[in-house]
CSV table of C-alpha atoms in Angstrom, one decimal:
chain,number,residue,atom,x,y,z
A,1,MET,CA,89.7,92.1,141.3
A,2,ASP,CA,88.1,88.8,142.6
A,3,PRO,CA,86.4,87.1,139.6
A,4,ASP,CA,83.8,85.6,141.9
A,5,ALA,CA,82.9,89.0,143.3
A,6,VAL,CA,82.5,90.4,139.9
A,7,LYS,CA,80.3,87.5,138.8
A,8,SER,CA,78.2,87.9,141.9
A,9,THR,CA,77.8,91.7,141.3
A,10,LEU,CA,76.7,91.1,137.7
A,11,GLN,CA,74.2,88.5,138.7
A,12,ASN,CA,72.7,90.9,141.3
A,13,LEU,CA,72.5,93.6,138.7
A,14,ALA,CA,70.8,91.3,136.3
A,15,PHE,CA,68.3,90.2,139.0
A,16,GLY,CA,67.6,93.8,139.8
A,17,ASN,CA,66.9,94.7,136.2
A,18,VAL,CA,64.6,91.7,135.7
A,19,MET,CA,62.6,92.6,138.9
A,20,ALA,CA,62.4,96.2,137.9
A,21,ALA,CA,61.1,95.3,134.5
A,22,ALA,CA,58.6,92.9,136.0
A,23,ALA,CA,57.5,95.7,138.4
A,24,ARG,CA,56.9,98.0,135.4
A,25,ASN,CA,54.8,95.4,133.7
A,26,TYR,CA,52.8,94.7,136.8
A,27,GLN,CA,52.1,98.4,137.3
A,28,LYS,CA,50.8,98.7,133.8
A,29,GLU,CA,48.5,95.7,134.3
A,30,ILE,CA,47.0,96.9,137.5
A,31,ILE,CA,46.4,100.4,136.0
A,32,ALA,CA,44.8,98.9,133.0
A,33,GLU,CA,42.5,96.8,135.2
A,34,GLY,CA,41.5,99.8,137.2
A,35,LYS,CA,43.1,98.6,140.4
A,36,ALA,CA,45.2,101.7,140.8
A,37,PRO,CA,44.6,105.4,139.8
A,38,ALA,CA,46.7,106.7,136.9
A,39,THR,CA,48.1,110.2,136.6
A,40,SER,CA,48.5,111.8,133.2
A,41,ALA,CA,50.5,114.9,134.2
A,42,ALA,CA,53.1,113.5,136.6
A,43,ASP,CA,55.3,110.5,136.9
A,44,GLN,CA,54.3,107.8,139.3
A,45,GLU,CA,56.6,106.2,141.8
A,46,VAL,CA,56.2,102.7,143.1
A,47,ASP,CA,58.3,101.3,146.0
A,48,LEU,CA,59.8,98.1,144.6
A,49,ASP,CA,60.2,96.7,148.1
A,50,ASP,CA,56.4,96.8,148.6
A,51,LEU,CA,55.9,94.7,145.5
A,52,MET,CA,58.6,92.0,146.1
A,53,ASP,CA,56.2,89.6,147.9
A,54,ASP,CA,53.3,90.1,145.4
A,55,PRO,CA,52.5,86.6,143.9
A,56,GLU,CA,51.6,88.2,140.5
A,57,LEU,CA,55.0,90.0,140.4
A,58,GLU,CA,56.8,86.8,141.4
A,59,LYS,CA,55.1,85.0,138.5
A,60,LEU,CA,56.1,87.8,136.1
A,61,HIS,CA,59.7,87.4,137.4
A,62,ALA,CA,59.7,83.6,137.0
A,63,ASP,CA,58.2,83.9,133.5
A,64,ARG,CA,60.9,86.5,132.5
A,65,ILE,CA,63.7,84.3,133.9
A,66,ALA,CA,62.4,81.3,132.1
A,67,ALA,CA,62.1,83.2,128.8
A,68,LEU,CA,65.7,84.5,129.2
A,69,LYS,CA,66.9,81.0,129.9
A,70,ARG,CA,65.2,79.6,126.8
A,71,GLU,CA,66.6,82.3,124.7
A,72,ALA,CA,70.1,81.8,126.1
A,73,GLU,CA,69.9,78.0,125.4
A,74,LYS,CA,68.7,78.7,121.9
A,75,ARG,CA,71.6,81.0,121.2
A,76,GLU,CA,74.1,78.5,122.6
A,77,ALA,CA,72.6,75.7,120.4
A,78,LEU,CA,72.9,78.0,117.3
A,79,LYS,CA,76.5,78.9,118.1
A,80,ARG,CA,77.3,75.2,118.2
A,81,GLN,CA,76.0,75.1,114.6
A,82,GLY,CA,78.3,77.9,113.6
A,83,HIS,CA,76.0,80.9,114.1
A,84,GLY,CA,77.1,84.1,115.7
A,85,GLU,CA,80.2,84.5,113.7
A,86,TYR,CA,81.3,85.1,110.1
A,87,ARG,CA,83.2,82.0,109.0
A,88,GLU,CA,85.1,80.8,105.9
A,89,ILE,CA,84.1,77.4,104.7
A,90,THR,CA,85.4,75.0,102.0
A,91,GLU,CA,83.5,73.5,99.1
A,92,GLY,CA,83.5,70.2,101.0
A,93,ASP,CA,81.8,71.9,103.9
A,94,PHE,CA,79.2,73.7,101.8
A,95,LEU,CA,76.3,71.3,101.7
A,96,GLY,CA,76.4,70.4,105.4
A,97,GLU,CA,76.6,74.0,106.4
A,98,VAL,CA,73.7,75.3,104.3
A,99,THR,CA,71.4,72.3,105.1
A,100,GLY,CA,72.3,72.3,108.8
A,101,SER,CA,70.5,75.6,109.6
A,102,GLU,CA,67.1,76.9,108.8
A,103,LYS,CA,68.5,80.3,107.6
A,104,ALA,CA,71.9,80.8,106.1
A,105,ILE,CA,73.8,83.3,104.0
A,106,CYS,CA,76.9,82.5,101.9
A,107,HIS,CA,79.1,85.1,100.3
A,108,PHE,CA,80.9,83.8,97.2
A,109,TYR,CA,84.0,86.0,97.0
A,110,HIS,CA,87.4,86.5,95.4
A,111,ARG,CA,90.4,87.2,97.6
A,112,GLU,CA,91.7,90.0,95.4
A,113,PHE,CA,88.4,91.8,94.8
A,114,TYR,CA,88.0,95.0,96.7
A,115,ARG,CA,84.2,94.9,96.7
A,116,CYS,CA,84.3,91.4,98.3
A,117,LYS,CA,86.3,92.8,101.1
A,118,ILE,CA,83.7,95.6,101.6
A,119,MET,CA,81.0,92.9,101.7
A,120,ASP,CA,83.0,90.9,104.2
A,121,LYS,CA,83.3,93.8,106.6
A,122,HIS,CA,79.5,94.4,106.7
A,123,LEU,CA,78.6,90.7,106.9
A,124,LYS,CA,81.0,90.1,109.8
A,125,THR,CA,79.2,92.9,111.8
A,126,LEU,CA,75.8,91.5,111.0
A,127,ALA,CA,76.8,87.9,111.9
A,128,LEU,CA,77.4,89.0,115.5
A,129,LYS,CA,74.0,90.7,115.8
A,130,HIS,CA,71.8,88.2,114.0
A,131,VAL,CA,72.5,84.9,115.6
A,132,ASP,CA,69.4,83.2,114.2
A,133,THR,CA,71.0,83.3,110.7
A,134,LYS,CA,74.3,81.5,109.8
A,135,PHE,CA,76.8,83.8,107.9
A,136,MET,CA,79.6,82.2,105.8
A,137,LYS,CA,81.9,82.9,103.0
A,138,LEU,CA,83.3,80.7,100.3
A,139,ASP,CA,86.2,81.3,98.0
A,140,ALA,CA,84.7,81.1,94.5
A,141,GLU,CA,88.0,80.1,92.9
A,142,ASN,CA,88.1,77.0,95.2
A,143,ALA,CA,84.5,76.1,94.7
A,144,PRO,CA,84.0,75.6,91.0
A,145,PHE,CA,81.3,72.9,91.3
A,146,PHE,CA,78.9,75.1,93.4
A,147,VAL,CA,79.8,78.3,91.4
A,148,THR,CA,78.6,76.5,88.3
A,149,LYS,CA,75.6,74.8,90.0
A,150,LEU,CA,74.3,78.0,91.5
A,151,GLY,CA,75.0,80.1,88.5
A,152,VAL,CA,77.4,82.5,90.2
A,153,LYS,CA,78.7,84.9,87.6
A,154,THR,CA,79.4,88.2,89.3
A,155,LEU,CA,81.3,88.7,92.6
A,156,PRO,CA,80.5,89.5,95.3
A,157,CYS,CA,77.5,87.3,95.2
A,158,VAL,CA,75.6,86.7,98.5
A,159,ILE,CA,73.2,83.7,98.3
A,160,ILE,CA,70.4,83.3,100.8
A,161,PHE,CA,69.4,79.8,101.8
A,162,ARG,CA,66.3,78.5,103.7
A,163,LYS,CA,66.5,74.9,104.8
A,164,GLY,CA,69.2,74.3,102.3
A,165,VAL,CA,67.4,75.8,99.3
A,166,ALA,CA,68.7,78.9,97.6
A,167,VAL,CA,65.8,81.3,97.6
A,168,ASP,CA,67.4,84.7,96.8
A,169,ARG,CA,70.7,86.5,96.2
A,170,LEU,CA,72.5,89.8,96.2
A,171,ILE,CA,74.6,90.4,93.1
A,172,GLY,CA,77.3,93.0,93.6
A,173,PHE,CA,76.0,96.1,95.3
A,174,ILE,CA,72.9,96.7,93.2
A,175,ASP,CA,70.5,96.3,96.2
A,176,MET,CA,72.5,98.9,98.2
A,177,GLY,CA,72.5,101.5,95.5
A,178,GLY,CA,75.5,100.4,93.5
A,179,LYS,CA,78.0,102.4,95.4
A,180,ASP,CA,80.9,101.2,97.6
A,181,ASP,CA,80.2,103.4,100.6
A,182,PHE,CA,76.9,101.9,101.6
A,183,SER,CA,76.4,101.4,105.4
A,184,THR,CA,76.1,98.1,107.3
A,185,ARG,CA,72.5,99.3,108.1
A,186,ALA,CA,71.7,99.6,104.4
A,187,LEU,CA,72.7,95.9,103.9
A,188,GLU,CA,70.8,94.9,107.0
A,189,VAL,CA,67.6,96.5,105.7
A,190,VAL,CA,68.0,94.7,102.4
A,191,LEU,CA,68.4,91.4,104.2
A,192,ILE,CA,65.4,92.1,106.5
A,193,LYS,CA,63.3,92.8,103.4
A,194,LYS,CA,64.4,89.5,101.9
A,195,GLY,CA,63.3,87.8,105.1
A,196,ILE,CA,66.6,86.1,106.0
A,197,ILE,CA,67.1,88.2,109.2
A,198,SER,CA,64.7,90.0,111.5
A,199,GLU,CA,64.7,93.6,112.8
A,200,LYS,CA,66.3,93.7,116.2
A,201,LYS,CA,64.5,95.8,118.8
A,202,GLU,CA,66.6,98.1,120.9
A,203,GLU,CA,66.7,97.2,124.6
A,204,ASP,CA,64.5,99.4,126.8
A,205,GLU,CA,66.3,102.2,128.6
A,206,ASP,CA,66.9,101.3,132.2
A,207,ASP,CA,64.5,103.3,134.3
A,208,ASP,CA,65.9,102.0,137.7
A,209,TYR,CA,67.6,104.4,139.9
A,210,LEU,CA,68.9,104.6,143.5
A,211,GLU,CA,67.8,107.5,145.6
A,212,GLY,CA,68.4,107.8,149.3
A,213,GLY,CA,68.9,104.1,149.7
A,214,ARG,CA,65.4,103.2,148.4
A,215,ARG,CA,64.8,101.1,145.3
A,216,THR,CA,62.1,102.7,143.2
A,217,VAL,CA,60.6,102.2,139.8
A,218,ARG,CA,59.5,105.3,137.8
A,219,SER,CA,57.0,105.0,135.0
A,220,SER,CA,55.2,107.6,132.9
A,221,VAL,CA,51.6,107.1,132.0
A,222,ASN,CA,50.4,108.7,128.8
A,223,HIS,CA,46.8,107.9,127.9
A,224,ASP,CA,47.2,109.5,124.4
A,225,SER,CA,49.9,107.0,123.3
A,226,ASP,CA,49.9,103.2,122.7
A,227,SER,CA,53.7,103.0,123.0
A,228,ASP,CA,55.3,101.7,126.2
């Protein structure tokens, strides 16, 4: 398959999704402002082609593209700092790594400890999802200075850093109920509560569909609910 053709197709799909989302937002706005009647019992259908030249929709589209671009640039900058992956560092790297990011997590581990391997598995998964936070691990045997300095006595020990300052820690599996079979989600919730990562919202389901060659956007209006 031609790589350029695949890339072009993906770009077109992304553009269509952005425009559809912008159309949904625009429709909600004009209903809220009383510019269009709202139905409570049936779905509304709006012809996307009729909205393509609307200046307000174009502005929504431009704003959405700009926001996506800023977010992509931010993610790339963080990845250059070591975010977005679970990396092993050395004692010599430690200070530069924890002070080089606003939010960082470092797992002090032992290579032969089974529980450290369990913690590794969960942290590796979370590192891919929570790019805003740097995830690292450090072999405690090879980092005696910082083990002593930070008072690491029990492994696994996950220390949370904000702007290079240790602000909290997880000792063993106490915060996850003390059992080995805790889920990645259980660890994620603990770290969210400690403020080092943020809850990730699920992407909205794609409401776009093709029917008879026409592009339409379907939205349901429910006056009894505040949810989108």
